[in-house]
Coordinates of C-alpha atoms and ligand atoms in Angstrom, one line a residue:
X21 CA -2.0 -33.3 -11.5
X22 CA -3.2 -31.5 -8.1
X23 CA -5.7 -29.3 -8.2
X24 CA -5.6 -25.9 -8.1
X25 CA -5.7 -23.7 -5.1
X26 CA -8.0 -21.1 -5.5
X27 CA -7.8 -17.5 -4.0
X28 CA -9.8 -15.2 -3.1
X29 CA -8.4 -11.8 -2.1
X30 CA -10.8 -9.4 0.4
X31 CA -9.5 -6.3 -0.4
X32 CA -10.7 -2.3 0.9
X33 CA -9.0 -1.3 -2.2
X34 CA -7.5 -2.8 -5.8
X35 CA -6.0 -0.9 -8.4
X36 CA -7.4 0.3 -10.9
X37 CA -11.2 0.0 -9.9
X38 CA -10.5 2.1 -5.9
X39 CA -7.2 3.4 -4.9
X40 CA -5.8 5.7 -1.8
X41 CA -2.4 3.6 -1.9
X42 CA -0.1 0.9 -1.8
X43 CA -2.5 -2.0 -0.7
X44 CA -4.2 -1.1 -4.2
X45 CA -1.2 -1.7 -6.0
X46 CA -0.6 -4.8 -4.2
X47 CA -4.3 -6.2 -4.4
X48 CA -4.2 -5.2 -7.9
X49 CA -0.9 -7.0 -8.7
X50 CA -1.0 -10.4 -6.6
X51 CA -4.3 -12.1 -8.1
X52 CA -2.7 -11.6 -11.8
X53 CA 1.2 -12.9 -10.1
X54 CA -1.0 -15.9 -8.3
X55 CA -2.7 -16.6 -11.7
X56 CA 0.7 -16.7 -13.8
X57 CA 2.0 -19.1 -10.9
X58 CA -0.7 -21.2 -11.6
X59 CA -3.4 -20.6 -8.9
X60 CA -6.9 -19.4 -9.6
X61 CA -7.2 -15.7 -7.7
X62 CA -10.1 -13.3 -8.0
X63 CA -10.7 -10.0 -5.8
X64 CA -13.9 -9.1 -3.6
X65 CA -14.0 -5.0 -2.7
X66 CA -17.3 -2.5 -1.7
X67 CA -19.3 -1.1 -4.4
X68 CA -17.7 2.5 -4.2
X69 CA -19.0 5.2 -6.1
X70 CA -16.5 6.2 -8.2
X71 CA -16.6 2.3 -9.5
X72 CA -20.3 2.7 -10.2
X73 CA -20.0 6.0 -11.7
X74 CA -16.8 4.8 -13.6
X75 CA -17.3 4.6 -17.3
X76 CA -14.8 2.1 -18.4
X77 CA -15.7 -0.1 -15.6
X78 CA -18.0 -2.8 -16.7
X79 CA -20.0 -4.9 -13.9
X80 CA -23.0 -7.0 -13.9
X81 CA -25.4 -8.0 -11.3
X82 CA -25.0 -11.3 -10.4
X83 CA -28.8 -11.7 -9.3
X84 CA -27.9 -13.2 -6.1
X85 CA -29.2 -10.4 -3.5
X86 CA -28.7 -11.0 0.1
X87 CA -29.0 -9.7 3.6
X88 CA -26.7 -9.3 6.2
X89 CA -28.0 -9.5 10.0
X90 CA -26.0 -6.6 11.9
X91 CA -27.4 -4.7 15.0
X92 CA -31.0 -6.6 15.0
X93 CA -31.2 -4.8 11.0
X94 CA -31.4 -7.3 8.1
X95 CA -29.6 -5.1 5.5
X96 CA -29.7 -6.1 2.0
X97 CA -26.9 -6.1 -0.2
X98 CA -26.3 -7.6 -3.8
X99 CA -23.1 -8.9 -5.5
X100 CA -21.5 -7.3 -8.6
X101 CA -19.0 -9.3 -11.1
X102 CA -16.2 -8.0 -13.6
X103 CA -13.0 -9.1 -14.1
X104 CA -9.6 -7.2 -13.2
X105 CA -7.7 -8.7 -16.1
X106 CA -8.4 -11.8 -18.0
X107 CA -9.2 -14.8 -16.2
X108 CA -9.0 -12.9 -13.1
X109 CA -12.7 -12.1 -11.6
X110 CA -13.3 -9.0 -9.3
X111 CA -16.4 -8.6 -7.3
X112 CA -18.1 -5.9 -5.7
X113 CA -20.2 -6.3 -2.7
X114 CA -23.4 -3.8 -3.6
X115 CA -25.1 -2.1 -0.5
X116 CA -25.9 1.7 -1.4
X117 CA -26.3 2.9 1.9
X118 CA -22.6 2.0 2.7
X119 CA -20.2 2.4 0.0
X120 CA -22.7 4.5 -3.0
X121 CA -20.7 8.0 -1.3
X122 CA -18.0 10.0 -2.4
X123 CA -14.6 8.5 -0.5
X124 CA -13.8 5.1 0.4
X125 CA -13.3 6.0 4.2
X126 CA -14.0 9.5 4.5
X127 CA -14.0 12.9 2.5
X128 CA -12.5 15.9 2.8
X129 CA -10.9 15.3 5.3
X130 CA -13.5 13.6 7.6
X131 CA -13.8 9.9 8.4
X132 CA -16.8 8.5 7.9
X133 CA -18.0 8.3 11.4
X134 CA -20.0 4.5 10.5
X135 CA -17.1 2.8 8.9
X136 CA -17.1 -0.3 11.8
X137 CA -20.6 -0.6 10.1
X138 CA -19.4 -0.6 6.8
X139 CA -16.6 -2.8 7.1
X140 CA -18.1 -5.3 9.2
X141 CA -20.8 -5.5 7.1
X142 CA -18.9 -5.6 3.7
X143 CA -16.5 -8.9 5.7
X144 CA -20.2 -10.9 6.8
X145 CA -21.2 -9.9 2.9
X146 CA -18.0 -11.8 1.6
X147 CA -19.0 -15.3 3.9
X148 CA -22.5 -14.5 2.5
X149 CA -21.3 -15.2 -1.8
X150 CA -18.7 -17.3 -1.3
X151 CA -21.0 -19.8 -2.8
X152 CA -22.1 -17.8 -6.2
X153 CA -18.4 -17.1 -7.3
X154 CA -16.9 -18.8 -10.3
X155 CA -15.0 -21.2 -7.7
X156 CA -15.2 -21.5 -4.0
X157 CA -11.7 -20.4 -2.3
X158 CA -9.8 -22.5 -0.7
X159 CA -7.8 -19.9 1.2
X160 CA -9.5 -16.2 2.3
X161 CA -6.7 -13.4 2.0
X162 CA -7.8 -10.5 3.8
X163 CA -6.2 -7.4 4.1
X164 CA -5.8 -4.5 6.6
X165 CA -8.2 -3.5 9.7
X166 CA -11.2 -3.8 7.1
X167 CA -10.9 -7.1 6.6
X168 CA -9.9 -8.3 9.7
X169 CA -13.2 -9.5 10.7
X170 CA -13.4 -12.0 7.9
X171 CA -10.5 -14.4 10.4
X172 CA -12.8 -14.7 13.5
X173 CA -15.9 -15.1 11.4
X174 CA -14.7 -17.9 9.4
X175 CA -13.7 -19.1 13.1
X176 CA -17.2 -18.8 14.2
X177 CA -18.9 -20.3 11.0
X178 CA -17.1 -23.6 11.4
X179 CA -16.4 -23.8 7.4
X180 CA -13.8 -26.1 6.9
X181 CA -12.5 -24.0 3.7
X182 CA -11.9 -21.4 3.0
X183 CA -8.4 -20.9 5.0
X184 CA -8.0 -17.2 6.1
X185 CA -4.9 -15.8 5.4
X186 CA -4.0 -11.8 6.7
X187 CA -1.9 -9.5 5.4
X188 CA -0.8 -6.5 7.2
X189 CA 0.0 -3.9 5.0
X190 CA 0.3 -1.2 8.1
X191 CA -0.1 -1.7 11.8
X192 CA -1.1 1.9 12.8
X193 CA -4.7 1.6 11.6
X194 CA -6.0 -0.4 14.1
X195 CA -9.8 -0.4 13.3
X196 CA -11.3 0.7 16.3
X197 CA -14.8 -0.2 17.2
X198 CA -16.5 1.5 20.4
X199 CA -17.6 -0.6 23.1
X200 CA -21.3 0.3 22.5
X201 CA -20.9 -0.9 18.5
X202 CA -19.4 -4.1 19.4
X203 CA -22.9 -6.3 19.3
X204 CA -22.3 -5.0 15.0
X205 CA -19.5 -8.2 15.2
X206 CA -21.8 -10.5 15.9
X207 CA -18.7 -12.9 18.0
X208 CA -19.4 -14.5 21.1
X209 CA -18.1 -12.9 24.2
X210 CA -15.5 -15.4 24.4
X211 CA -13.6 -13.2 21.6
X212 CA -14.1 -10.0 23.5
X213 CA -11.1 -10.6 25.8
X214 CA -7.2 -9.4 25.6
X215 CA -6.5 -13.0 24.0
X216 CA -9.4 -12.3 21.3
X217 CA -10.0 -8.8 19.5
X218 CA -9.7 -6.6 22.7
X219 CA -7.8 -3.5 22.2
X220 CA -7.5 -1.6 25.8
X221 CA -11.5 -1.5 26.3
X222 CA -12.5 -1.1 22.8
X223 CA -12.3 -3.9 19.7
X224 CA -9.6 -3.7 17.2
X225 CA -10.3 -5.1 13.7
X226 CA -6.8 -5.6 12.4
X227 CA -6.6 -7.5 16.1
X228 CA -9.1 -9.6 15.0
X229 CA -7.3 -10.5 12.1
X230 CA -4.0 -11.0 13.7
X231 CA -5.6 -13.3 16.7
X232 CA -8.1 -15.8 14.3
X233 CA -6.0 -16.0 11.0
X234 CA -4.5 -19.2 10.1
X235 CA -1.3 -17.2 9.1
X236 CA -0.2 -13.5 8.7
X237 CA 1.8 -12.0 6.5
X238 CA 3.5 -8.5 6.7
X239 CA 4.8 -7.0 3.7
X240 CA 8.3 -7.2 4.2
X241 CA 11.0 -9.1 6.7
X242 CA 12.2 -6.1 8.2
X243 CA 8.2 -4.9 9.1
X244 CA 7.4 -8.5 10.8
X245 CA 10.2 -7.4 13.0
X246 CA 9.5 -3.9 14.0
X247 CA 5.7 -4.6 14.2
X248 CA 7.0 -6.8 17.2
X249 CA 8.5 -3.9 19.3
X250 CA 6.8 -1.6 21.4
X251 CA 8.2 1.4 18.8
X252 CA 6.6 -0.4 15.4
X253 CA 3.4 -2.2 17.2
X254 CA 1.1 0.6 17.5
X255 CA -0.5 -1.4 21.1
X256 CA -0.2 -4.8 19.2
X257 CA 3.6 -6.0 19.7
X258 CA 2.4 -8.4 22.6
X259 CA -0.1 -10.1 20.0
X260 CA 2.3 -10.4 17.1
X261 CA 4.8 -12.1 19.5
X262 CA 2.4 -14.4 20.8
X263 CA 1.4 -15.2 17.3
X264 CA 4.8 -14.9 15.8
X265 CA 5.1 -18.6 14.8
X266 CA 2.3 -17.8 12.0
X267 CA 3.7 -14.6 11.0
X268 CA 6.4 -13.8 7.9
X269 CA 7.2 -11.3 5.8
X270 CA 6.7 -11.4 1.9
X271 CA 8.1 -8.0 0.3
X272 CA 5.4 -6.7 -2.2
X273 CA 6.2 -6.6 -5.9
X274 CA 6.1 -4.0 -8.5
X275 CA 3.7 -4.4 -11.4
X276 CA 6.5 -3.4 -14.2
X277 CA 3.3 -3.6 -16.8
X278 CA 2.6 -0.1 -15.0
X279 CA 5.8 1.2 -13.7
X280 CA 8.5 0.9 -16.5
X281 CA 10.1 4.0 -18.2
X282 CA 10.5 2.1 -21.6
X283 CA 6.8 1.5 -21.9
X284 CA 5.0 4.4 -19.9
X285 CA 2.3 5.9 -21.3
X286 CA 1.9 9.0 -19.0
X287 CA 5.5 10.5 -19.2
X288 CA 6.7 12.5 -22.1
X289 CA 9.8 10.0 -23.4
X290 CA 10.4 6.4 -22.9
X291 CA 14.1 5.2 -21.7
X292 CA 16.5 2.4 -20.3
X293 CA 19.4 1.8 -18.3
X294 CA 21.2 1.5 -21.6
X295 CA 19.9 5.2 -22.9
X296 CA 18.9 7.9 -20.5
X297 CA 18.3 10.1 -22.6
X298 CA 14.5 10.3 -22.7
X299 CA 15.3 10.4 -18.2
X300 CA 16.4 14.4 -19.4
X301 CA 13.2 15.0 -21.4
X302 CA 11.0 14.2 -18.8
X303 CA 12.2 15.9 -16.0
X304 CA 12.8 19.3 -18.6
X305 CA 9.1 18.2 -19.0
X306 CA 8.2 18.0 -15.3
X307 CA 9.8 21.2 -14.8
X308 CA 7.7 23.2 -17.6
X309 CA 4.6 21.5 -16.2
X310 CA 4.9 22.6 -13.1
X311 CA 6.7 26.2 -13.6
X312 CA 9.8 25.8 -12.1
X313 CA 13.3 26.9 -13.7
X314 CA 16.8 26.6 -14.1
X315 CA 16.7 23.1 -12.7
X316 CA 18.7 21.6 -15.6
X317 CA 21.2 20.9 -13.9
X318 CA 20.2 21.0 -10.4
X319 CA 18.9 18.0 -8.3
X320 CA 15.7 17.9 -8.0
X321 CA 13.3 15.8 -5.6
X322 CA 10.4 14.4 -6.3
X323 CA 7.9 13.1 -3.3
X324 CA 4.7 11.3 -4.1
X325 CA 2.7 9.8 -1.3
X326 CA -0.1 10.1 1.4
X327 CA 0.3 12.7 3.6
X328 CA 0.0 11.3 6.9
X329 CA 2.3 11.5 9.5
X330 CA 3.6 7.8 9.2
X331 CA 5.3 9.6 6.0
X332 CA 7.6 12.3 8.0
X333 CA 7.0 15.0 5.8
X334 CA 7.5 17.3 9.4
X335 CA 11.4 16.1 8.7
X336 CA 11.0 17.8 5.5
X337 CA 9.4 21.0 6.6
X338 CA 11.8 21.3 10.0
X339 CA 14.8 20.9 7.3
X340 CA 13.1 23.4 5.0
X341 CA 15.5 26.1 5.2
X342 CA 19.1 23.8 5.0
X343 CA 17.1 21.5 2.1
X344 CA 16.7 24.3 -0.1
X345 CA 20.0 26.2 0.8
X346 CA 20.7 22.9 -1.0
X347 CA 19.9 24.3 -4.1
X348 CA 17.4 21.5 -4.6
X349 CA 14.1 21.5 -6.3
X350 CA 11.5 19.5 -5.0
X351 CA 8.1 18.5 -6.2
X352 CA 4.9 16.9 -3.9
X353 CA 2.5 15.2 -5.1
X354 CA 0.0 14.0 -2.1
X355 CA -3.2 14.2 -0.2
X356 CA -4.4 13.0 3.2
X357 CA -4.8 14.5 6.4
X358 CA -5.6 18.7 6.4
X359 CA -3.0 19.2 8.8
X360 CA 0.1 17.7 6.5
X361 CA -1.7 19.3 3.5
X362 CA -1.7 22.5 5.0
X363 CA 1.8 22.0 6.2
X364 CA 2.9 21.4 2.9
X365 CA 1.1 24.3 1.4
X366 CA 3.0 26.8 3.6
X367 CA 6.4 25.5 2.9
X368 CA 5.7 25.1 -0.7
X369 CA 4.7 29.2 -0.4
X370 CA 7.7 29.9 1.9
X371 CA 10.1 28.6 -1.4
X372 CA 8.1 30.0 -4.9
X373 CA 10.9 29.1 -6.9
X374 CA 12.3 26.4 -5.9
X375 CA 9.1 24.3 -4.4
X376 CA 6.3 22.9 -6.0
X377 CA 2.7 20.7 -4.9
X378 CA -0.1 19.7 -5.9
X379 CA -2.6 18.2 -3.4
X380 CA -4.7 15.7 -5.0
X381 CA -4.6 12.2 -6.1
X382 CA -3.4 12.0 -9.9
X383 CA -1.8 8.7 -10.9
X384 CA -0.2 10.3 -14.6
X385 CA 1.2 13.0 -12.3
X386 CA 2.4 10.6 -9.9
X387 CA 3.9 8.9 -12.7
X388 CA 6.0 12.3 -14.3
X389 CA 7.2 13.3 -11.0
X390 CA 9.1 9.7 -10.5
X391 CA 10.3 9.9 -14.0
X392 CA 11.0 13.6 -14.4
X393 CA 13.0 14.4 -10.8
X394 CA 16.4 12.7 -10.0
X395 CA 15.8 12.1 -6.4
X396 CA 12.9 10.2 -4.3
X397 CA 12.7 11.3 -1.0
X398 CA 10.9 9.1 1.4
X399 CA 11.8 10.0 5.3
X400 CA 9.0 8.0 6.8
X401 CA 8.6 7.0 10.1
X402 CA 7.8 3.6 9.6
X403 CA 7.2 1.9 6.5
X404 CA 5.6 -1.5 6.0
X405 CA 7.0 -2.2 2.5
X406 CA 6.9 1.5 0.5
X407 CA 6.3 1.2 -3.5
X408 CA 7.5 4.7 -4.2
X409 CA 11.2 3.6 -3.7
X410 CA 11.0 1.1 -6.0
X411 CA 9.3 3.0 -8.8
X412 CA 12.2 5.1 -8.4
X413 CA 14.5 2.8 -8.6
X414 CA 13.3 1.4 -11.8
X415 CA 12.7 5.1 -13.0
X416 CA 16.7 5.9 -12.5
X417 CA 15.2 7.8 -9.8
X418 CA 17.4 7.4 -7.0
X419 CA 15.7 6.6 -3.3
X420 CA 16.8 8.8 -0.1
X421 CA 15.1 7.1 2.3
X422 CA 14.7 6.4 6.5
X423 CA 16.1 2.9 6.9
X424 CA 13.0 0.9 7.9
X425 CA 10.9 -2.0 7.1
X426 CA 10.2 -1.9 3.3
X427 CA 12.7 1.2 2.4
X428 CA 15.6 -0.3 4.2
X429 CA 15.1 -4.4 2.9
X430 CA 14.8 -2.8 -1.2
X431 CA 17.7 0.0 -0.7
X432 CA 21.3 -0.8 -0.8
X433 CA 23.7 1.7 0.9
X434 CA 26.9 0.7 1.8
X435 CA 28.7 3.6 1.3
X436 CA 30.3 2.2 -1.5
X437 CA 32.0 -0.6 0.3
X438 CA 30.5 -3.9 -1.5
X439 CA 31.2 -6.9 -2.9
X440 CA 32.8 -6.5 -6.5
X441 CA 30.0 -5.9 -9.3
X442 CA 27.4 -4.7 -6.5
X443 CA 26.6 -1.1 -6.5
X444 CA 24.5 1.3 -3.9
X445 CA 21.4 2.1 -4.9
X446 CA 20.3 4.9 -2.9
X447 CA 20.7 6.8 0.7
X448 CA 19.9 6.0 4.2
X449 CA 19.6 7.0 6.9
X450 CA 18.6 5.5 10.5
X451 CA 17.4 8.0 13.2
X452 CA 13.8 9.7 12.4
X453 CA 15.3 13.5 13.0
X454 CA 15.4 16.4 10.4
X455 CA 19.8 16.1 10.9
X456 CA 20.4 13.0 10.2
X457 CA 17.8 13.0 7.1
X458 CA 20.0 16.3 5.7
X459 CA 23.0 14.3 5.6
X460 CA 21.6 12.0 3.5
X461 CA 20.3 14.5 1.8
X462 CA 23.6 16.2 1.4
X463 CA 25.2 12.8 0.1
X464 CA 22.7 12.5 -2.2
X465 CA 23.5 16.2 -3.8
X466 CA 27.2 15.6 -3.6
X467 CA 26.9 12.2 -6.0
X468 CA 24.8 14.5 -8.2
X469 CA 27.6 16.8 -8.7
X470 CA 29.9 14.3 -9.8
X471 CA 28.2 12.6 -13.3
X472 CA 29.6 9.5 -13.7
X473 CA 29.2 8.4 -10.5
X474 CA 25.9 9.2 -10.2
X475 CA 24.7 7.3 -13.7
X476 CA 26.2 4.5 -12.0
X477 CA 23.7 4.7 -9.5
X478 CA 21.3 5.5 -11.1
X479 CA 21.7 2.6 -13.6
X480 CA 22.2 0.2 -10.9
X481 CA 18.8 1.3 -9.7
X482 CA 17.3 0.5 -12.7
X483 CA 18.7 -3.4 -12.9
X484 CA 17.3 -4.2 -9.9
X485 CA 14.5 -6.5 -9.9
X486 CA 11.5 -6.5 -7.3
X487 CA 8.7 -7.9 -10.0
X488 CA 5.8 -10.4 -8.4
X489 CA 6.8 -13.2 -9.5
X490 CA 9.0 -14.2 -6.7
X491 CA 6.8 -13.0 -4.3
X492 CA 4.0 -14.6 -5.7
X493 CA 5.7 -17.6 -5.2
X494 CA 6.2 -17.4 -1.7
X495 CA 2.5 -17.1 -1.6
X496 CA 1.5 -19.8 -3.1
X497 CA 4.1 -22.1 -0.8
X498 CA 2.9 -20.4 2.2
X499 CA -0.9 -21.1 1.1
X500 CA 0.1 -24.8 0.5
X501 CA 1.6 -25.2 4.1
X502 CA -1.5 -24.2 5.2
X503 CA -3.6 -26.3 3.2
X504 CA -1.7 -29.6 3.5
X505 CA -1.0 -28.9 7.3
X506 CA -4.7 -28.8 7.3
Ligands
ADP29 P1 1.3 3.7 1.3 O1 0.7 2.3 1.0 O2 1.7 3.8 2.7 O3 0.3 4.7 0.8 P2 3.3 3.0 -0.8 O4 4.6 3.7 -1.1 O5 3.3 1.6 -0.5 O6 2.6 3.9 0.4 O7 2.2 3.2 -2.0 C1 1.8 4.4 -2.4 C2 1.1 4.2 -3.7 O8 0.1 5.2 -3.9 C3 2.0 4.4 -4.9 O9 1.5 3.7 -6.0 C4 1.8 5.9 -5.2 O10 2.2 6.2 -6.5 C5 0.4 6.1 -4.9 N1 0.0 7.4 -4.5 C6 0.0 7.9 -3.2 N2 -0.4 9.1 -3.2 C7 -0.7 9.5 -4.4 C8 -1.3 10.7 -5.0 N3 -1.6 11.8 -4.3 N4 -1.5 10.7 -6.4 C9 -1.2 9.6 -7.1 N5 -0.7 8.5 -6.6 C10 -0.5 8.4 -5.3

């Protein structure tokens, strides 16, 4: 028998322990779809606050303190063990000064100004344990700009194993370190060049990442072609084309132990494809939890999600007037950026009985609104992969959606014109403007009006199938490429 391969993921965020969105879900899910595929997977994430403070979250101290050279400082920092699920360790990297503070990279509102510090010094913490987990990895996943330094650094350490694999799970963060904090990377000036982690004069984390990983992985095929354009690369098209022999796209999975209408704890009745019934109750309950009436038989729109402008909620507010003339209800659940929230606010004001949101993060809420409306709306501007959509589509909750990356490879809209026994399971639509989004839109609300048809949407929603497991697969054959062409 061949031994194991054993991952370890390097993670900013995992779900449950520290969530802001869909890389938690997917750092949450992968380690447990790894470890049913037969790997070994653990996770590695900062020492947040709201973990420490946590009740239900149990860690120990792992007595193995350490320090961390950055800037000429020797900062100390200790190293934390739980386990996310059963046979599935998760780490924390301890260091007070950096992560013991409310928000994982800002609050309310405000970035925290040292997060280069933090980050880098959370990556050089991960090389630092390696040797006091349960097993040493043989492949290093990390993921997003905060994790980006952990590719060169293996580079510059010369360690044979681990392998360092990157995910991106959005291009437009690009981790931006000023000139004058570069010396915090500790990477020899050969690195600091156009070919290395230069970004136009400054150093770009998720650069770094993209130039020293062994292999990158964006979260869907249609992303690890639009992060190759000028339009989708944020600056960083000319780097993923250079290094586009290593790069493929793996489209995240849905963890349906959490997102399933027949077994959901937070929405007020279960159901299936086969009996809808409970799909009424929870929307009737939606609306009574939120105030809004007469929507029994009205379409109404749920949206759950950051509020950043990647997620084109402007289209939504420039459409305002024709969307509700719709005779729509819609519901937001989001937080983010001041500016979107504020934008959100207003409309939400402009429509009392008709609109609905609630700024805040609240995962049983999040939950209700994807069970209880009959629409998703998601017009974003770009989308790596998107989860919403495919909570929705599980939840009978059919997807309108901007066809890109993620939203466009999971949504099926042919205008009825498939193969026999396939049905559409949503609405898309191409050009990022509030017009073409209100057709779609106005599809959507002509389906509604006619019953039948619209139950066979929504049912076709519901059979679709986007769990880990394949995906996990993939994984595991990309990590063995990697280990055996090594
Ligand atoms: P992104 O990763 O760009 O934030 P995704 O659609 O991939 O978008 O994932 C979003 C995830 O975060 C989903 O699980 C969604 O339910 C959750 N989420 C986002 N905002 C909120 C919020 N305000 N309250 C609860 N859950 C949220």
């Amino acid at each position: 028998m061949t031994k194991k391969i054993e991952v370890l993921i390097a993670s900013p965020e995992v779900r449950p322990l520290a969530q802001t969105g869909g890389l938690a879900d997917v750092a949450g899910s992968l380690p447990q779809a790894l470890t049913r595929q037969g790997a070994g997977a653990a996770v590695i994430l900062p020492a947040y606050q709201t973990i420490l403070e946590h009740k239900s979250f149990k860690f120990t101290d792992m007595n193995t303190d350490f320090t961390v050279s950055q800037s000429g400082e020797d900062i100390p920092g200790s190293l934390l063990r739980g386990e996310l699920a059963p046979g599935v360790p998760a780490y924390l990297i301890r260091c007070d000064r950096f992560f013991n503070r409310p928000g994982l990279y800002g609050y309310e509102g405000v970035e925290h100004p040292d997060n280069p510090e933090r980050f880098s010094f959370f990556c050089k913490a991960v090389l630092e344990v390696l040797p006091f987990l349960d097993a040493y990895p043989d492949i290093l996943v990390g993921n997003d700009w905060q994790t980006g330094l952990l590719m060169p650094l293996l580079k510059v350490e010369g360690l044979e194993r681990p392998k360092g694999v990157f995910i991106i799970h959005n291009q437009g963060y690009l981790g931006l370190v000023p000139p004058e904090l570069q010396g915090l990377l500790d990477l020899p000036p050969s690195y600091h060049n156009i070919d290395g982690v230069e970004y136009f004069g400054q150093s770009s984390l998720l650069k770094a990442g993209i130039t020293y990983s062994q292999a990158m992985v964006t979260v869907s095929p249609s992303y690890a072609q639009e992060v190759q354009t000028p339009e989708g690369g944020h600056g960083l098209d000319g780097a993923m084309r250079h290094h586009a022999s290593k790069l493929v796209g793996i489209l995240n999975g849905v963890d349906y132990g959490i997102w399933n209408p027949a077994t959901d704890k937070h929405i007020a009745a279960n159901y299936t494809p086969e009996d809808l019934a409970g799909k009424a109750q929870c929307k009737a309950a939606l609306m009574k939890e939120l105030g809004l009436t007469g929507m029994e038989n009205k379409p109404v729109v749920g949206m759950v999600g950051r509020l950043a402008g990647q997620k084109g909620f402007s289209l939504v507010v420039e459409a305002a007037e024709d969307l509700f003339r719709l005779g729509i209800g819609l519901v937001i659940l989001g937080s983010g950026e001041t500016f979107y929230e504020d934008m959100a606010k207003n409309m939400a004001a402009g429509f009392p009985g008709q609109c609905r949101i609630h700024i805040g993060y609240d995962d049983g809420l999040a939950h209700r609104i994807i069970a209880g409306s009959d629409f998703v709306l998601i017009p974003s501007m770009y989308e790596p992969c998107g989860l919403v959509q495919m909570y929705g589509l599980k939840y009978g909750t059919v997807p309108v959606v901007r066809a890109v990356g993620g939203l466009n490879d999971t949504i099926r809209d042919n205008s009825g014109q498939n193969p026999p026994g396939v049905w559409d399971t949503g609405f898309k639509f191409s050009q990022f403007q509030a017009r073409a989004m209100m057709l779609a839109m106005k599809r959507a609300v002509d389906l509604y009006a006619r019953p039948k048809d619209f139950q066979a949407m929504v049912q076709a929603g519901m059979n679709e199938d986007f769990s880990w497991d394949s995906s996990a697969r993939k994984y595991i054959n990309l990590f063995e490429r990697i280990l055996t062409r090594a």
